mmCIF file of C-alpha atoms in Angstrom:
data_model
loop_
_atom_site.group_PDB
_atom_site.id
_atom_site.type_symbol
_atom_site.label_atom_id
_atom_site.label_comp_id
_atom_site.label_asym_id
_atom_site.label_seq_id
_atom_site.Cartn_x
_atom_site.Cartn_y
_atom_site.Cartn_z
ATOM 1 C CA ALA A 8 120.419 -13.967 -13.594
ATOM 2 C CA ASP A 9 117.156 -12.597 -14.980
ATOM 3 C CA THR A 10 115.508 -12.823 -11.550
ATOM 4 C CA ASP A 11 118.196 -10.794 -9.761
ATOM 5 C CA GLU A 12 116.660 -7.611 -8.371
ATOM 6 C CA PHE A 13 117.758 -3.993 -8.281
ATOM 7 C CA LEU A 14 116.558 -1.363 -5.837
ATOM 8 C CA VAL A 15 115.417 1.892 -7.419
ATOM 9 C CA SER A 16 114.447 5.068 -5.607
ATOM 10 C CA ASP A 17 111.207 6.507 -6.980
ATOM 11 C CA ALA A 18 110.880 9.946 -5.319
ATOM 12 C CA GLY A 19 112.185 8.481 -2.070
ATOM 13 C CA THR A 20 110.207 5.231 -2.247
ATOM 14 C CA LEU A 21 112.378 2.146 -2.770
ATOM 15 C CA LYS A 22 111.099 -0.237 -5.447
ATOM 16 C CA ARG A 23 112.470 -3.546 -6.710
ATOM 17 C CA ILE A 24 112.827 -4.475 -10.374
ATOM 18 C CA ASP A 25 114.008 -7.738 -11.936
ATOM 19 C CA TYR A 26 117.045 -7.606 -14.218
ATOM 20 C CA SER A 27 114.955 -9.242 -16.970
ATOM 21 C CA HIS A 28 112.969 -5.985 -17.311
ATOM 22 C CA ILE A 29 115.978 -3.747 -17.921
ATOM 23 C CA LYS A 30 118.553 -5.920 -19.700
ATOM 24 C CA ALA A 31 119.505 -5.126 -23.275
ATOM 25 C CA THR A 32 118.856 -7.682 -25.976
ATOM 26 C CA ALA A 33 120.870 -8.033 -29.147
ATOM 27 C CA GLY A 34 119.787 -9.250 -32.555
ATOM 28 C CA LEU A 35 116.439 -10.319 -33.889
ATOM 29 C CA SER A 36 114.081 -12.102 -31.509
ATOM 30 C CA MET A 37 112.185 -13.978 -34.251
ATOM 31 C CA VAL A 38 112.983 -15.091 -37.808
ATOM 32 C CA ASP A 39 111.116 -17.870 -39.601
ATOM 33 C CA ILE A 40 111.119 -19.116 -43.199
ATOM 34 C CA TRP A 41 108.546 -21.190 -45.055
ATOM 35 C CA ARG A 42 108.924 -22.468 -48.602
ATOM 36 C CA LEU A 43 106.786 -23.824 -51.401
ATOM 37 C CA THR A 44 107.653 -27.508 -51.897
ATOM 38 C CA THR A 45 106.203 -28.088 -55.405
ATOM 39 C CA ASP A 46 105.383 -25.947 -58.429
ATOM 40 C CA LEU A 47 102.032 -24.181 -58.532
ATOM 41 C CA VAL A 48 101.018 -24.610 -62.178
ATOM 42 C CA ASN A 49 98.154 -22.529 -63.534
ATOM 43 C CA THR A 50 96.782 -22.193 -60.003
ATOM 44 C CA ASN A 51 95.161 -18.913 -58.983
ATOM 45 C CA GLY A 52 94.212 -18.391 -55.346
ATOM 46 C CA THR A 53 95.567 -18.688 -51.817
ATOM 47 C CA VAL A 54 98.733 -20.750 -51.460
ATOM 48 C CA SER A 55 97.278 -23.226 -48.969
ATOM 49 C CA SER A 56 99.292 -26.426 -49.351
ATOM 50 C CA ASN A 57 102.765 -27.722 -50.124
ATOM 51 C CA LEU A 58 104.349 -25.424 -47.542
ATOM 52 C CA GLU A 59 107.162 -26.376 -45.186
ATOM 53 C CA GLN A 60 109.845 -24.880 -43.026
ATOM 54 C CA PRO A 61 113.239 -25.623 -44.593
ATOM 55 C CA ASP A 62 114.777 -28.795 -43.201
ATOM 56 C CA THR A 63 118.035 -28.996 -45.120
ATOM 57 C CA TYR A 64 121.598 -27.711 -44.793
ATOM 58 C CA GLY A 65 121.445 -26.506 -41.185
ATOM 59 C CA ALA A 66 118.216 -24.543 -41.565
ATOM 60 C CA THR A 67 116.861 -23.030 -38.362
ATOM 61 C CA THR A 68 114.511 -20.458 -36.889
ATOM 62 C CA ILE A 69 115.081 -17.807 -34.264
ATOM 63 C CA GLY A 70 112.480 -17.597 -31.515
ATOM 64 C CA SER A 71 108.912 -18.820 -31.896
ATOM 65 C CA ALA A 72 107.792 -19.969 -35.336
ATOM 66 C CA MET A 73 104.856 -18.872 -37.453
ATOM 67 C CA THR A 74 101.936 -21.260 -37.776
ATOM 68 C CA VAL A 75 99.899 -21.822 -40.924
ATOM 69 C CA SER A 76 96.435 -23.281 -41.480
ATOM 70 C CA SER A 77 94.762 -23.386 -44.912
ATOM 71 C CA GLY A 78 97.290 -20.835 -46.150
ATOM 72 C CA ILE A 79 96.638 -18.313 -43.360
ATOM 73 C CA PHE A 80 99.796 -17.486 -41.398
ATOM 74 C CA THR A 81 99.520 -16.563 -37.705
ATOM 75 C CA PHE A 82 102.203 -14.577 -35.888
ATOM 76 C CA PRO A 83 103.615 -15.979 -32.625
ATOM 77 C CA ALA A 84 103.570 -12.601 -30.823
ATOM 78 C CA THR A 85 102.669 -8.969 -31.356
ATOM 79 C CA GLY A 86 105.310 -6.731 -32.917
ATOM 80 C CA LYS A 87 106.509 -5.098 -36.100
ATOM 81 C CA TYR A 88 107.309 -7.738 -38.719
ATOM 82 C CA MET A 89 109.074 -7.563 -42.061
ATOM 83 C CA ILE A 90 107.359 -9.967 -44.452
ATOM 84 C CA ILE A 91 109.486 -10.926 -47.439
ATOM 85 C CA CYS A 92 108.172 -12.961 -50.348
ATOM 86 C CA SER A 93 110.832 -14.253 -52.734
ATOM 87 C CA ALA A 94 109.487 -16.005 -55.809
ATOM 88 C CA MET A 95 110.754 -17.869 -58.844
ATOM 89 C CA ILE A 96 108.130 -17.622 -61.595
ATOM 90 C CA ALA A 97 108.052 -19.299 -65.025
ATOM 91 C CA SER A 98 105.875 -18.069 -67.875
ATOM 92 C CA GLY A 99 103.959 -20.657 -69.894
ATOM 93 C CA GLY A 100 103.715 -21.342 -73.593
ATOM 94 C CA GLY A 101 100.615 -19.309 -74.433
ATOM 95 C CA SER A 102 100.157 -15.649 -75.209
ATOM 96 C CA GLY A 103 102.029 -14.616 -72.065
ATOM 97 C CA ASP A 104 100.876 -14.077 -68.535
ATOM 98 C CA SER A 105 101.357 -11.332 -66.009
ATOM 99 C CA VAL A 106 101.812 -13.641 -63.033
ATOM 100 C CA LEU A 107 101.588 -12.209 -59.510
ATOM 101 C CA LEU A 108 102.328 -13.614 -56.094
ATOM 102 C CA GLN A 109 100.565 -11.256 -53.714
ATOM 103 C CA THR A 110 101.139 -10.678 -50.011
ATOM 104 C CA GLN A 111 97.733 -9.956 -48.482
ATOM 105 C CA THR A 112 97.182 -8.877 -44.873
ATOM 106 C CA THR A 113 94.191 -8.463 -42.584
ATOM 107 C CA THR A 114 93.711 -6.628 -39.290
ATOM 108 C CA ASP A 115 90.210 -8.014 -38.651
ATOM 109 C CA ASN A 116 90.793 -11.711 -39.547
ATOM 110 C CA SER A 117 88.267 -11.310 -42.356
ATOM 111 C CA SER A 118 88.959 -8.703 -45.053
ATOM 112 C CA TYR A 119 92.332 -9.061 -46.778
ATOM 113 C CA ASN A 120 94.090 -6.257 -48.645
ATOM 114 C CA LEU A 121 96.965 -6.325 -51.116
ATOM 115 C CA ALA A 122 100.099 -5.268 -49.227
ATOM 116 C CA ALA A 123 102.883 -6.207 -51.691
ATOM 117 C CA ALA A 124 103.410 -8.318 -54.814
ATOM 118 C CA VAL A 125 106.017 -10.076 -56.912
ATOM 119 C CA ARG A 126 105.136 -9.787 -60.596
ATOM 120 C CA THR A 127 106.601 -11.213 -63.761
ATOM 121 C CA ASP A 128 105.607 -10.392 -67.293
ATOM 122 C CA VAL A 129 108.319 -12.162 -69.286
ATOM 123 C CA GLN A 130 108.183 -13.807 -72.672
ATOM 124 C CA ASP A 131 106.661 -17.256 -72.851
ATOM 125 C CA GLY A 132 108.985 -20.082 -71.909
ATOM 126 C CA LEU A 133 111.206 -17.862 -69.763
ATOM 127 C CA GLY A 134 111.389 -17.309 -66.032
ATOM 128 C CA ASP A 135 112.032 -14.511 -63.597
ATOM 129 C CA THR A 136 112.685 -14.030 -59.909
ATOM 130 C CA GLY A 137 111.661 -11.222 -57.633
ATOM 131 C CA SER A 138 110.915 -10.230 -54.084
ATOM 132 C CA SER A 139 108.383 -8.101 -52.269
ATOM 133 C CA PHE A 140 108.616 -6.540 -48.824
ATOM 134 C CA PHE A 141 106.000 -5.346 -46.340
ATOM 135 C CA LEU A 142 106.397 -4.023 -42.787
ATOM 136 C CA PHE A 143 103.346 -5.161 -40.802
ATOM 137 C CA ASP A 144 102.391 -3.895 -37.330
ATOM 138 C CA VAL A 145 100.827 -6.899 -35.584
ATOM 139 C CA THR A 146 98.953 -5.471 -32.599
ATOM 140 C CA ASP A 147 96.720 -8.532 -32.096
ATOM 141 C CA THR A 148 97.771 -12.043 -33.150
ATOM 142 C CA SER A 149 94.152 -13.240 -33.312
ATOM 143 C CA THR A 150 93.160 -10.666 -35.961
ATOM 144 C CA HIS A 151 96.368 -9.698 -37.787
ATOM 145 C CA LYS A 152 97.171 -12.404 -40.340
ATOM 146 C CA VAL A 153 98.900 -12.791 -43.705
ATOM 147 C CA LYS A 154 98.382 -15.017 -46.726
ATOM 148 C CA PHE A 155 99.960 -15.335 -50.154
ATOM 149 C CA VAL A 156 97.744 -15.363 -53.255
ATOM 150 C CA THR A 157 98.573 -16.210 -56.869
ATOM 151 C CA SER A 158 96.871 -14.554 -59.821
ATOM 152 C CA GLY A 159 97.334 -14.068 -63.545
ATOM 153 C CA MET A 160 98.130 -17.650 -64.498
ATOM 154 C CA SER A 161 95.882 -18.486 -67.400
ATOM 155 C CA ASP A 162 97.663 -20.262 -70.237
ATOM 156 C CA GLY A 163 97.949 -23.694 -68.637
ATOM 157 C CA SER A 164 101.672 -23.868 -67.971
ATOM 158 C CA SER A 165 102.721 -20.756 -66.051
ATOM 159 C CA ALA A 166 104.121 -21.705 -62.668
ATOM 160 C CA ILE A 167 105.360 -20.396 -59.377
ATOM 161 C CA LYS A 168 108.294 -22.680 -58.695
ATOM 162 C CA GLY A 169 108.675 -24.760 -55.563
ATOM 163 C CA ASP A 170 111.110 -27.362 -54.320
ATOM 164 C CA THR A 171 111.466 -29.357 -51.112
ATOM 165 C CA SER A 172 115.280 -29.279 -51.135
ATOM 166 C CA TYR A 173 115.939 -25.532 -51.567
ATOM 167 C CA ASN A 174 114.124 -22.186 -51.356
ATOM 168 C CA ALA A 175 112.854 -21.531 -54.893
ATOM 169 C CA THR A 176 109.847 -19.582 -53.588
ATOM 170 C CA CYS A 177 109.856 -18.717 -49.912
ATOM 171 C CA PHE A 178 108.231 -16.521 -47.293
ATOM 172 C CA ILE A 179 110.395 -14.888 -44.610
ATOM 173 C CA PHE A 180 109.079 -13.383 -41.392
ATOM 174 C CA GLN A 181 111.322 -11.199 -39.209
ATOM 175 C CA LYS A 182 110.229 -9.523 -35.993
ATOM 176 C CA LEU A 183 112.063 -6.193 -36.012
ATOM 177 C CA GLY A 184 110.669 -4.713 -32.819
ATOM 178 C CA ASP A 185 107.779 -4.288 -30.463
ATOM 179 C CA THR A 186 104.512 -2.669 -31.445
#
């Protein structure tokens, strides 16, 4: 049991330590996925609505989940996190757009910086998929945040695709280790 104790000699002084402090853990301690539920058409700015955790086909999380408010994602604990953004993007019928879905992070809960981006620059009427990756060291959950921002949609029909029944565009958070 985690509360079982071991005696350790520290230069002749006996000390007790709980098993929970020395046991090995296997696998990831936290994985969470959020997805866009509807298309974002000609919408530039923070993705702040139409987000959900997948609820179909046995979807699950590992550990504590992320929380989101007005498009700002908060981490459940400190640690080193892999942030993956996978996007399905469709170009509109105008002169062509260079559509981006940016991963932006902050360490002061105020100023956000571009950390990674998915970009498409395909011919009008076509689509593309892509992913971006960023390893983020979250040393304080009250100041270290992430958001996803769209830009480059200008011809009226470019879209970042979303769906409530499968992950067309999704955001994956994996805690890989402690900070």
